[in-house]
Coordinates of C-alpha atoms in Angstrom, one line a residue:
M1 CA 0.0 0.0 0.0
S2 CA 1.5 3.4 -1.0
L3 CA 0.6 6.7 0.4
L4 CA 1.8 8.5 -2.7
S5 CA 0.2 8.8 -6.1
T6 CA 2.4 8.3 -9.1
S7 CA 0.2 10.6 -11.1
S8 CA 1.0 13.7 -9.0
D9 CA 3.6 16.1 -10.4
V10 CA 4.6 17.3 -6.9
P11 CA 7.1 14.9 -5.4
L12 CA 7.0 14.6 -1.6
T13 CA 10.7 14.8 -0.8
G14 CA 12.9 17.2 1.2
D15 CA 10.8 19.2 3.6
Y16 CA 7.7 17.0 3.0
G17 CA 9.3 13.5 3.2
Y18 CA 9.5 12.0 6.7
D19 CA 9.1 8.7 8.5
W20 CA 5.5 8.9 9.7
A21 CA 3.6 7.1 12.4
L22 CA -0.2 7.7 11.8
V23 CA -2.2 7.2 15.0
D24 CA -5.8 7.1 16.0
V25 CA -7.2 6.4 19.5
E26 CA -10.8 5.8 20.7
T27 CA -11.3 6.9 24.3
S28 CA -13.7 6.7 27.2
G29 CA -13.9 10.5 27.5
L30 CA -12.1 13.7 26.5
I31 CA -9.8 14.4 29.5
A32 CA -6.5 12.5 29.1
R33 CA -5.4 12.5 32.7
R34 CA -8.8 11.0 33.8
D35 CA -10.1 8.9 30.8
R36 CA -8.6 5.9 29.2
V37 CA -7.7 4.6 25.7
L38 CA -10.2 1.9 24.5
S39 CA -8.6 1.1 21.1
V40 CA -5.5 2.2 19.2
A41 CA -4.2 1.9 15.7
V42 CA -0.8 2.8 14.3
I43 CA 0.3 2.8 10.6
T44 CA 3.9 3.5 9.7
I45 CA 4.9 5.0 6.4
G46 CA 8.3 5.8 5.0
P47 CA 9.5 8.9 3.2
D48 CA 8.8 7.2 -0.1
G49 CA 5.2 6.8 0.8
E50 CA 5.3 3.0 1.2
Q51 CA 3.6 1.5 4.3
T52 CA 6.0 -0.3 6.5
G53 CA 3.8 -1.5 9.4
E54 CA 0.3 -1.7 10.8
F55 CA -1.0 -2.5 14.2
S56 CA -4.4 -2.2 15.9
T57 CA -6.0 -3.6 19.0
L58 CA -8.9 -3.1 21.5
L59 CA -7.8 -2.4 25.0
D60 CA -9.3 -3.2 28.4
P61 CA -9.4 0.2 30.2
G62 CA -10.4 -1.2 33.6
C63 CA -13.2 1.4 33.7
D64 CA -16.5 2.3 32.2
P65 CA -16.1 2.7 28.4
G66 CA -18.0 6.0 28.3
P67 CA -20.0 7.1 25.2
V68 CA -20.8 3.7 23.6
E69 CA -23.1 5.5 21.2
V70 CA -20.1 7.3 19.7
H71 CA -17.4 4.6 19.5
G72 CA -19.5 1.4 19.8
L73 CA -17.0 -0.2 22.2
T74 CA -19.1 -1.9 24.9
V75 CA -17.8 -3.7 28.0
E76 CA -18.5 -7.0 26.3
R77 CA -16.4 -6.1 23.2
L78 CA -13.5 -5.0 25.4
R79 CA -13.6 -7.9 27.8
G80 CA -10.5 -10.1 27.3
A81 CA -8.6 -7.4 25.4
P82 CA -5.0 -6.6 26.5
T83 CA -4.3 -3.7 28.9
F84 CA -2.3 -0.8 27.5
D85 CA 0.9 -1.7 29.4
Q86 CA 0.8 -5.1 27.7
V87 CA 1.1 -3.5 24.2
A88 CA 3.0 -0.3 25.1
G89 CA 6.3 -1.7 24.1
R90 CA 5.1 -2.6 20.6
I91 CA 3.4 0.8 20.1
G92 CA 6.5 2.6 21.4
A93 CA 8.7 0.7 18.9
M94 CA 6.5 1.9 16.0
L95 CA 6.5 5.5 17.2
Q96 CA 10.3 5.6 17.8
D97 CA 12.2 7.9 15.4
R98 CA 9.0 8.8 13.5
V99 CA 6.8 11.9 13.3
L100 CA 3.5 11.1 15.0
V101 CA 0.5 12.1 12.8
A102 CA -3.1 12.4 13.9
H103 CA -6.2 14.4 13.3
N104 CA -6.3 16.8 16.3
A105 CA -2.8 15.4 17.2
Q106 CA -2.6 17.0 20.6
F107 CA -5.6 14.9 21.7
D108 CA -4.0 11.6 20.7
Y109 CA -0.6 12.6 21.9
D110 CA -1.9 13.6 25.4
F111 CA -3.8 10.3 25.7
L112 CA -0.8 8.3 24.7
A113 CA 1.5 10.3 27.0
C114 CA -0.8 9.6 30.0
E115 CA -1.1 5.9 29.1
F116 CA 2.7 5.5 28.8
A117 CA 3.1 7.3 32.1
R118 CA 0.7 4.9 33.8
A119 CA 2.8 2.1 32.3
R120 CA 5.9 3.7 33.8
M121 CA 7.3 4.2 30.3
W122 CA 8.2 7.3 28.3
L123 CA 6.4 8.2 25.1
P124 CA 9.1 8.0 22.3
V125 CA 7.8 10.9 20.2
S126 CA 10.0 14.0 19.5
Q127 CA 7.8 15.6 16.9
R128 CA 4.1 15.5 15.9
L129 CA 2.1 16.8 12.9
C130 CA -1.6 17.6 13.2
T131 CA -3.6 17.2 10.0
L132 CA -6.1 19.6 11.4
A133 CA -3.5 22.3 11.8
L134 CA -2.0 21.5 8.4
N135 CA -5.4 21.9 6.7
R136 CA -6.0 25.1 8.5
Q137 CA -2.9 26.3 6.8
V138 CA -3.9 24.9 3.4
D139 CA -7.5 26.1 4.0
P140 CA -9.4 24.0 1.5
P141 CA -13.0 25.2 0.6
T142 CA -14.7 22.8 3.0
D143 CA -17.5 23.6 5.4
D144 CA -15.5 22.2 8.3
M145 CA -12.3 20.3 9.1
K146 CA -13.8 17.0 10.3
L147 CA -12.1 13.8 9.2
G148 CA -15.1 12.7 7.1
T149 CA -15.4 16.1 5.4
L150 CA -11.8 16.2 4.4
A151 CA -11.9 12.6 3.2
A152 CA -14.8 13.5 0.9
H153 CA -13.0 16.6 -0.3
Y154 CA -9.8 14.8 -1.1
G155 CA -11.6 11.7 -2.5
V156 CA -10.5 9.3 0.3
P157 CA -13.1 6.5 1.0
Q158 CA -14.2 6.1 4.6
Q159 CA -16.0 2.9 5.7
R160 CA -16.4 2.9 9.5
A161 CA -16.2 6.2 11.3
H162 CA -14.8 6.0 14.8
D163 CA -13.1 2.8 14.1
A164 CA -9.4 3.3 15.0
L165 CA -7.9 1.3 12.1
D166 CA -10.2 2.6 9.4
D167 CA -9.8 6.2 10.7
T168 CA -6.0 5.7 10.5
R169 CA -6.3 4.5 6.9
V170 CA -8.4 7.4 6.0
L171 CA -5.9 9.7 7.7
A172 CA -3.2 8.3 5.4
G173 CA -5.1 9.4 2.4
I174 CA -5.8 12.9 3.9
L175 CA -2.1 13.2 4.8
R176 CA -1.1 12.4 1.3
A177 CA -3.4 15.0 -0.2
S178 CA -2.6 17.6 2.4
L179 CA 1.1 17.3 1.8
R180 CA 0.6 17.7 -1.9
E181 CA -1.4 20.9 -1.3
A182 CA 1.2 22.2 1.2
A183 CA 4.0 21.5 -1.4
R184 CA 2.0 23.2 -4.1
L185 CA 1.5 26.3 -1.9
D186 CA 5.1 26.1 -0.6
L187 CA 3.8 26.0 3.0
P188 CA 6.1 24.8 5.8
L189 CA 4.8 21.8 7.8
P190 CA 3.5 22.8 11.2
L191 CA 5.7 20.3 13.1
V192 CA 5.5 20.5 16.9
A193 CA 8.4 19.5 19.1
C194 CA 7.4 17.1 21.9
P195 CA 9.6 17.1 25.0
P196 CA 9.8 13.8 26.9
R197 CA 6.8 13.1 29.1
A198 CA 7.7 10.0 31.1
E199 CA 6.0 10.9 34.4
S200 CA 2.6 12.3 35.4
Q201 CA 3.9 15.5 36.9
F202 CA 2.1 17.4 34.1
T203 CA -1.2 16.5 35.7
P204 CA -3.0 19.6 36.8
K205 CA -3.8 20.2 40.4
P206 CA -7.3 19.4 41.8
P207 CA -9.7 22.2 40.9
K208 CA -10.2 25.1 43.3
T209 CA -13.8 25.2 44.7
P210 CA -15.4 28.0 42.9
C211 CA -16.9 30.7 45.1
A212 CA -20.7 31.0 44.6
Y213 CA -20.9 34.7 45.6
R214 CA -20.0 38.0 44.2
N215 CA -17.3 40.1 45.8
P216 CA -19.0 42.7 48.0
G217 CA -15.8 44.8 48.4
R218 CA -13.3 45.3 51.2
L219 CA -13.7 44.5 54.9
A220 CA -14.8 47.7 56.7
P221 CA -13.1 48.6 60.0
G222 CA -14.9 46.8 62.8
G223 CA -17.3 45.3 60.2
P224 CA -18.1 41.6 59.5
L225 CA -17.0 39.3 56.8
Q226 CA -19.5 38.7 54.0
Q227 CA -19.8 35.8 51.6
G228 CA -17.9 36.4 48.4
M229 CA -15.1 38.5 50.0
K230 CA -11.7 37.8 48.5
V231 CA -9.3 36.7 51.3
A232 CA -5.5 36.1 51.0
I233 CA -3.2 34.6 53.7
T234 CA 0.5 35.1 54.0
G235 CA 3.2 34.1 56.5
E236 CA 3.3 31.5 59.3
T237 CA 0.0 30.7 61.0
A238 CA -0.8 28.8 64.2
H239 CA -3.5 26.7 62.5
A240 CA -2.6 24.7 59.4
R241 CA -3.1 26.8 56.3
A242 CA -5.3 24.0 54.8
E243 CA -7.6 24.3 57.9
L244 CA -7.9 28.0 57.6
V245 CA -8.7 27.8 53.9
G246 CA -11.1 25.0 54.3
R247 CA -13.1 26.8 57.0
A248 CA -13.1 30.0 55.0
V249 CA -14.3 28.3 51.8
A250 CA -17.0 26.5 53.9
A251 CA -18.2 29.9 55.1
G252 CA -18.6 31.2 51.5
L253 CA -15.4 33.2 51.2
N254 CA -13.3 33.4 48.1
M255 CA -9.7 32.3 49.0
M256 CA -7.1 33.9 46.8
T257 CA -3.4 33.0 46.2
S258 CA -2.4 36.6 45.5
V259 CA -3.3 40.2 46.5
S260 CA -4.8 42.8 44.2
R261 CA -6.8 46.0 44.4
H262 CA -9.9 43.8 44.7
T263 CA -8.7 41.8 47.7
S264 CA -11.1 42.3 50.6
V265 CA -8.7 41.5 53.4
L266 CA -5.2 40.0 54.0
V267 CA -4.7 37.6 56.9
T268 CA -1.2 37.7 58.4
N269 CA 0.5 37.5 61.8
E270 CA 3.5 39.5 60.4
P271 CA 2.2 42.5 58.5
S272 CA 5.7 44.0 58.4
S273 CA 7.3 40.8 57.1
G274 CA 8.0 42.3 53.6
S275 CA 6.4 39.4 51.8
A276 CA 5.1 40.1 48.3
K277 CA 1.5 39.9 49.5
A278 CA 2.1 42.2 52.4
R279 CA 3.8 44.7 50.2
R280 CA 1.0 44.7 47.7
A281 CA -1.6 45.0 50.4
L282 CA 0.2 48.0 51.8
G283 CA 0.4 49.6 48.4
E284 CA -3.2 48.9 47.5
G285 CA -4.6 49.9 50.9
V286 CA -6.0 46.4 51.5
P287 CA -7.2 45.9 55.2
V288 CA -5.0 43.5 57.2
V289 CA -6.1 41.3 60.1
D290 CA -4.2 38.7 62.2
E291 CA -5.2 35.1 62.4
H292 CA -7.0 35.4 65.8
A293 CA -9.2 38.2 64.4
F294 CA -9.9 36.3 61.2
L295 CA -11.1 33.2 63.2
R296 CA -13.3 35.5 65.3
L297 CA -14.8 37.0 62.1
L298 CA -15.3 33.6 60.6
A299 CA -17.9 32.8 63.4
D300 CA -20.3 35.4 61.9
V301 CA -20.0 35.6 58.1
R302 CA -22.9 37.5 56.6
P303 CA -24.9 36.3 53.6
G304 CA -23.7 37.4 50.2
T305 CA -25.1 37.8 46.7
A306 CA -24.9 34.7 44.5
H307 CA -23.4 34.8 41.0
E308 CA -26.0 34.8 38.2
A309 CA -25.7 31.7 36.2
T310 CA -26.0 32.0 32.4
A311 CA -29.6 31.5 31.6
L312 CA -30.5 28.7 29.2
I313 CA -33.6 30.0 27.3
V314 CA -35.5 27.8 24.8
T315 CA -38.1 29.3 22.6
P316 CA -41.0 26.8 22.5
G317 CA -41.3 25.0 19.2
T318 CA -38.1 26.5 17.8
E319 CA -35.6 23.9 16.6
A320 CA -33.7 25.7 13.7
E321 CA -30.6 27.6 14.6
A322 CA -30.8 31.2 13.6
E323 CA -28.0 33.0 11.8
P324 CA -25.9 35.2 14.2
V325 CA -25.8 38.9 13.4
V326 CA -22.5 40.7 13.8
G327 CA -22.4 44.1 15.5
V328 CA -20.6 46.2 18.0
A329 CA -23.2 48.0 20.1
E330 CA -23.6 46.8 23.7
S331 CA -26.2 49.1 25.2
A332 CA -29.4 47.2 24.2
P333 CA -30.9 44.7 26.5
A334 CA -30.0 41.1 26.0
T335 CA -32.3 39.3 23.6
T336 CA -34.3 36.3 24.9
S337 CA -34.3 34.3 21.7
A338 CA -32.9 30.8 21.6
V339 CA -30.0 32.1 19.4
P340 CA -29.5 35.7 20.6
T341 CA -28.0 38.3 18.3
A342 CA -25.8 41.4 18.9
T343 CA -27.6 44.6 18.2
T344 CA -26.5 47.0 15.5
S345 CA -28.2 50.2 16.8
A346 CA -26.6 53.6 16.8
A347 CA -25.6 53.4 20.4
P348 CA -22.0 54.4 21.2
V349 CA -19.5 51.9 20.1
P350 CA -17.7 50.5 23.2
G351 CA -14.0 51.0 23.6
A352 CA -11.6 48.2 23.4
A353 CA -11.4 45.7 26.3
A354 CA -10.8 47.0 29.8
L355 CA -7.2 46.2 30.7
P356 CA -5.6 45.5 34.0
A357 CA -3.9 48.4 35.6
A358 CA -0.4 48.8 34.2
A359 CA 2.6 48.6 36.5
P360 CA 4.0 52.0 37.7
G361 CA 5.9 53.7 35.0
V362 CA 4.5 51.6 32.2
S363 CA 2.4 53.4 29.7
A364 CA -0.3 51.7 27.7
P365 CA -1.3 52.9 24.2
A366 CA -4.7 54.4 24.0
P367 CA -6.8 52.1 21.8
P368 CA -8.4 53.6 18.7
R369 CA -12.2 53.5 18.5
P370 CA -13.3 50.3 16.8
V371 CA -15.1 50.6 13.6
P372 CA -18.5 49.0 12.8
T373 CA -18.2 45.4 11.7
T374 CA -21.3 44.4 9.8
V375 CA -20.2 43.5 6.3
P376 CA -23.0 43.6 3.7
S377 CA -22.7 40.8 1.1
G378 CA -23.0 43.4 -1.7
K379 CA -19.6 44.9 -1.0
P380 CA -17.2 44.6 -3.9
L381 CA -14.8 42.2 -2.1
A382 CA -17.4 39.9 -0.5
G383 CA -16.2 36.4 -0.8
H384 CA -12.6 37.5 -1.6
R385 CA -9.6 36.5 0.6
V386 CA -6.8 38.9 0.0
L387 CA -3.1 38.4 0.8
V388 CA -1.0 41.6 1.1
L389 CA 2.7 41.3 0.4
G390 CA 5.4 43.9 1.0
G391 CA 5.4 47.3 2.6
V392 CA 6.3 48.5 6.1
H393 CA 3.9 47.4 8.8
A394 CA 1.8 50.6 8.7
D395 CA 1.2 50.4 4.9
A396 CA 0.5 46.7 4.9
A397 CA -1.9 47.1 7.9
A398 CA -3.7 50.0 6.1
A399 CA -4.2 47.8 3.1
R400 CA -5.6 44.9 5.1
T401 CA -8.0 47.3 6.9
R402 CA -9.2 48.5 3.5
V403 CA -9.8 44.9 2.4
V404 CA -12.1 44.4 5.3
E405 CA -13.9 47.7 4.7
L406 CA -14.6 46.5 1.2
G407 CA -16.2 43.3 2.5
G408 CA -13.2 40.9 2.0
S409 CA -11.1 39.0 4.5
A410 CA -7.3 39.6 4.9
A411 CA -5.1 36.5 4.9
V412 CA -1.8 36.3 6.7
N413 CA -0.4 33.3 4.8
L414 CA -0.7 32.0 1.3
S415 CA -3.4 29.2 1.2
A416 CA -5.9 27.5 -1.1
S417 CA -8.6 30.1 -0.2
V418 CA -6.6 33.2 -1.2
T419 CA -8.3 34.7 -4.2
D420 CA -6.2 37.9 -4.8
V421 CA -2.8 39.3 -3.9
V422 CA -2.1 43.0 -3.4
L423 CA 1.5 44.3 -3.7
V424 CA 2.7 47.1 -1.5
E425 CA 6.2 48.6 -2.0
G426 CA 8.7 45.7 -1.9
G427 CA 6.0 43.1 -2.5
P428 CA 7.4 41.8 -5.8
G429 CA 10.5 40.7 -3.9
D430 CA 8.5 38.5 -1.4
R431 CA 9.6 34.9 -1.6
R432 CA 6.0 33.8 -2.1
M433 CA 5.7 35.7 -5.4
S434 CA 7.1 32.8 -7.4
R435 CA 4.4 30.6 -6.0
V436 CA 1.7 33.2 -6.5
T437 CA 2.8 33.4 -10.2
A438 CA 2.8 29.6 -10.5
L439 CA -0.8 29.5 -9.1
E440 CA -1.9 32.2 -11.5
L441 CA -3.5 34.3 -8.7
P442 CA -4.7 37.8 -9.7
V443 CA -2.1 40.3 -8.6
H444 CA -3.0 44.0 -8.0
G445 CA -1.4 47.2 -6.9
L446 CA -2.6 49.4 -4.1
H447 CA -4.8 51.4 -6.5
W448 CA -7.1 48.3 -6.8
L449 CA -8.3 48.9 -3.3
T450 CA -9.6 52.3 -4.2
A451 CA -12.2 50.9 -6.6
P452 CA -12.0 47.1 -7.0
T453 CA -14.0 45.4 -9.6
A454 CA -17.0 43.5 -8.2
T455 CA -16.2 40.2 -10.0
A456 CA -16.6 36.8 -8.4
P457 CA -13.4 35.2 -7.0
A458 CA -11.6 33.5 -9.9
G459 CA -10.7 29.8 -9.5
A460 CA -11.8 29.5 -5.9
A461 CA -14.5 27.3 -4.6
L462 CA -16.6 29.0 -1.8
R463 CA -17.8 27.4 1.4
S464 CA -21.6 27.1 1.8
Q465 CA -21.2 29.6 4.7
E466 CA -18.2 31.9 4.8
P467 CA -17.0 33.1 8.3
H468 CA -18.1 36.5 9.5
V469 CA -15.2 39.0 9.2
L470 CA -14.7 41.1 12.3
S471 CA -12.7 44.3 12.4
R472 CA -10.9 45.4 15.6
G473 CA -13.5 45.9 18.3
G474 CA -16.1 43.8 16.5
V475 CA -18.5 41.6 18.5
I476 CA -20.5 38.5 17.6
D477 CA -22.8 36.4 19.7
L478 CA -21.8 32.7 20.0
P479 CA -24.8 30.6 18.8
M480 CA -26.9 28.8 21.3
P481 CA -28.7 26.0 19.4
H482 CA -31.8 24.9 21.4
G483 CA -31.0 27.5 24.1
R484 CA -27.7 25.9 25.1
P485 CA -24.2 27.1 24.4
T486 CA -22.1 24.9 22.1
Q487 CA -20.1 22.8 24.5
E488 CA -16.6 23.8 23.3
W489 CA -15.2 26.7 21.4
Y490 CA -11.8 26.9 19.8
V491 CA -10.2 30.3 19.5
T492 CA -7.1 29.9 17.2
A493 CA -4.4 32.5 16.7
S494 CA -2.1 32.2 13.7
W495 CA 0.6 34.4 12.1
A496 CA 3.1 34.3 9.3
S497 CA 4.4 30.8 9.1
R498 CA 8.1 31.8 8.6
C499 CA 8.2 34.8 10.9
G500 CA 11.0 33.2 13.0
Y501 CA 9.8 34.6 16.4
E502 CA 8.6 32.8 19.5
I503 CA 5.0 33.8 20.3
D504 CA 3.1 32.5 23.2
V505 CA -0.7 32.5 23.4
V506 CA -2.2 32.6 26.9
A507 CA -5.7 32.9 28.5
F508 CA -7.0 34.5 31.7
L509 CA -10.2 33.4 33.4
L510 CA -11.6 36.5 35.0
D511 CA -14.3 37.3 37.5
E512 CA -16.5 40.5 37.6
D513 CA -13.5 42.4 39.0
E514 CA -11.4 41.5 35.9
Q515 CA -9.2 39.4 38.2
V516 CA -8.3 35.7 38.3
T517 CA -9.8 33.8 41.2
C518 CA -6.6 31.7 41.6
D519 CA -3.2 31.5 39.8
E520 CA -4.5 28.4 38.0
D521 CA -6.9 30.6 36.1
F522 CA -3.8 31.7 34.1
I523 CA -3.4 29.3 31.2
F524 CA 0.0 29.4 29.5
Y525 CA 2.7 27.1 28.1
G526 CA 3.9 26.1 31.6
A527 CA 0.3 25.3 32.8
P528 CA -1.6 24.5 29.6
E529 CA -4.8 23.4 31.2
S530 CA -7.1 24.8 33.9
P531 CA -7.6 22.5 36.9
A532 CA -11.1 21.4 35.9
G533 CA -10.0 21.0 32.2
T534 CA -12.5 23.7 31.1
V535 CA -9.9 25.8 29.3
R536 CA -6.9 24.4 27.5
L537 CA -3.9 25.7 25.4
L538 CA -3.3 23.6 22.3
T539 CA -0.3 23.9 20.0
G540 CA -1.0 23.2 16.3
G541 CA 2.4 24.3 15.0
P542 CA 5.1 27.0 15.2
A543 CA 2.7 29.6 13.8
E544 CA -0.6 28.5 15.4
Q545 CA -1.9 28.1 19.0
T546 CA -5.5 27.6 20.2
I547 CA -7.4 28.3 23.4
A548 CA -10.2 25.6 23.8
L549 CA -13.0 26.6 26.1
N550 CA -15.8 24.5 27.5
L551 CA -18.3 27.3 28.1
A552 CA -21.0 25.1 29.6
S553 CA -18.6 24.0 32.3
L554 CA -17.1 27.3 33.3
P555 CA -18.0 28.3 36.9
P556 CA -20.5 31.2 37.4
A557 CA -17.8 33.4 38.8
T558 CA -16.0 33.4 35.4
R559 CA -17.5 36.3 33.6
K560 CA -14.8 36.6 30.9
V561 CA -11.9 34.8 29.2
V562 CA -9.2 37.0 27.8
V563 CA -7.0 35.5 25.1
A564 CA -3.7 37.3 24.7
A565 CA -0.3 36.8 23.0
A566 CA 3.3 37.7 24.0
I567 CA 6.4 37.7 22.0
D568 CA 9.7 36.6 23.4
G569 CA 13.0 38.5 23.3
A570 CA 13.4 42.0 21.9
A571 CA 11.1 41.6 18.9
T572 CA 7.7 43.3 18.8
F573 CA 4.4 42.5 17.1
G574 CA 5.2 45.2 14.6
T575 CA 7.9 43.0 13.2
V576 CA 5.7 39.9 13.3
G577 CA 2.9 41.5 11.3
A578 CA -0.7 40.6 11.4
I579 CA -2.2 38.1 13.8
Q580 CA -5.3 36.2 12.6
I581 CA -7.8 34.8 15.1
G582 CA -10.6 32.5 14.3
A583 CA -13.5 31.1 16.4
A584 CA -15.0 27.7 15.7
P585 CA -17.3 25.3 17.6
G586 CA -15.2 22.3 18.3
S587 CA -11.7 21.3 17.1
S588 CA -12.9 20.7 13.5
G589 CA -16.0 22.9 13.3
A590 CA -16.6 25.5 10.6
P591 CA -15.2 28.9 11.7
L592 CA -17.9 31.3 12.8
A593 CA -15.7 34.4 12.6
W594 CA -12.3 35.6 11.5
A595 CA -10.4 38.8 12.5
T596 CA -7.0 40.0 11.3
L597 CA -5.4 42.2 14.0
D598 CA -2.8 44.7 12.8
A599 CA -2.9 47.2 15.7
A600 CA 0.4 46.4 17.2
T601 CA 3.7 48.3 16.4
T602 CA 6.1 48.4 19.3
E603 CA 4.0 46.2 21.6
R604 CA 5.3 43.0 23.1
T605 CA 2.0 41.7 24.5
M606 CA -1.4 42.0 22.8
L607 CA -4.9 41.2 23.8
L608 CA -6.4 39.2 20.9
A609 CA -10.0 38.4 21.9
E610 CA -12.5 38.3 24.8
I611 CA -15.2 35.7 25.3
Y612 CA -17.6 37.1 27.8
R613 CA -21.1 36.7 29.3
R614 CA -23.7 39.2 28.2
G615 CA -27.0 38.5 29.8
P616 CA -28.0 34.9 28.8
V617 CA -25.4 34.6 26.1
W618 CA -21.6 34.4 25.5
R619 CA -20.0 36.9 23.1
L620 CA -16.7 37.1 21.2
R621 CA -14.9 40.4 20.8
A622 CA -11.9 40.9 18.5
V623 CA -9.7 43.2 20.6
G624 CA -6.2 43.8 19.0
Q625 CA -4.9 46.1 21.8
G626 CA -1.3 45.9 22.8
Y627 CA 1.2 46.9 25.5
D628 CA 4.9 47.6 25.4
H629 CA 5.5 45.6 28.6
R630 CA 6.1 41.9 29.1
L631 CA 3.7 39.1 29.8
D632 CA 4.5 39.1 33.5
V633 CA 3.3 42.6 33.9
L634 CA 0.0 41.8 32.1
A635 CA -0.5 38.7 34.3
R636 CA 0.1 40.7 37.6
G637 CA -2.5 43.2 36.4
Y638 CA -5.0 40.4 36.3
G639 CA -4.1 39.3 39.8
V640 CA -1.7 36.4 39.0
D641 CA 0.9 35.9 41.7
I642 CA 4.2 35.9 39.7
A643 CA 7.6 35.7 41.6
D644 CA 9.9 38.6 40.9

């Protein structure tokens, strides 16, 4: 069996020829540290495209198999199958010295890493390739990126969905076609380095108990504690810290690991100790009490105001999902329809997202007023995806802004969906021009953006539903089919694939005070998953990272999730260029919205998007606001306790 087609005129050698290990796992659930692998299939393929090995087996997980209606693997079918540790050696030998390939590769990689750790073995994978991330770069004209959809697009037969071996064989065909397209477009492969994970130290801590009450403010002199007050403890205590925290949580207090301007009271027996919390409390004017006084106050904690949970409203008799409307106005009351929409009234446009207070001496640029974002389909560039090449950052950014004003979307990389190329000064010398010429894409000068011809995109197949294009500050409601939010949303950030800079995407889970409730609400490369697994950082390649959010499982105290990016070293986002964000339901869902953010010049950190509660719905805002300071300053502003 060969992965390659002899009829193709694009040889898969050099940057596209590797030893591959294609993998698919069926699992009892979605959380790798908790759930188990029920079946696994591995197919190995050489750089010449010839298959060199194949292995598949059912596995006895020693637990409930989970959603049988999805994978069909009942307890009876799994009875008598080997356990993972009995086949780990054979699987490891097939993975050794090969690039692991999977559709949503981080999912399969994480499950295999946890299973190998349970077997007291290390996962011998140093690189992985995700065919989802690869196809997001290629950007074929499909309605979504599901395995079956891509198989149909590339002409790969699929016989048994959710069968590990058949899915792996389908994956082989998709990999072949995707590599051909990547080579045709001269796209670098989004290979991800995988450091050794031989132990389970990467397992997140147990989740903090969410506080059910809103923060009533600071402790008044001589006044009582009230449920929802934010309390921090520092220094030595006579009672065990765990006991103090447990009693406070049981009383309805919100125990914090850091001090901010929103802290209600700091508990310490050594107020002059000079600890970071004590210094911050002094600087912010936070009340301080000792342990004895705190225990006395705990005996009489007054009732607080409960958080309002997101309402789930179902319109009787309504089953069809309405089309979301894009807008920026925020002043109208929340709609009560099953699929709410953002209003587009003439109310004042809100400013960009509220930012945490900057550190002393650090100035933040004033955000420009966001422009309206509704794009009528009758605009001349509707359905066009335009790549701007050349120019200094300001000129290229202005050209991309003009593309969006004309109803098009601005691309940051060459892909199969690009319909036009605009050249700014220096554009003809861009390394991608040879490929643009070979693809016979229409090439225009800047003058084209003053009065573009309203012709249909040449040579490009359109999706049945194109994503909404948001400009900076634009807002869109996330659909609520049948009155419930889609379980998981993926917010993906991508940038020029050969920019050569280290960019980190992060997320902050914030309460009504724009603060984290604990340090674990800061999601970054060193802690890529929240304790409850509701927010995760996923890496699709060197030029793509994703924040996955399970909105239905977020605690009521989380009112907003901020997605940001930071650049390492002395580089700035002005040298990186545009950042594109996309929002999609699920890992392989059709993107609901795109935004290309060009606001940054000298900034080293940038807020990309906010996902926030508005009445009964969740909304997404494209932000694009940056700061000149580093990520640690941004994190401290949101209440994260970061050591100096």
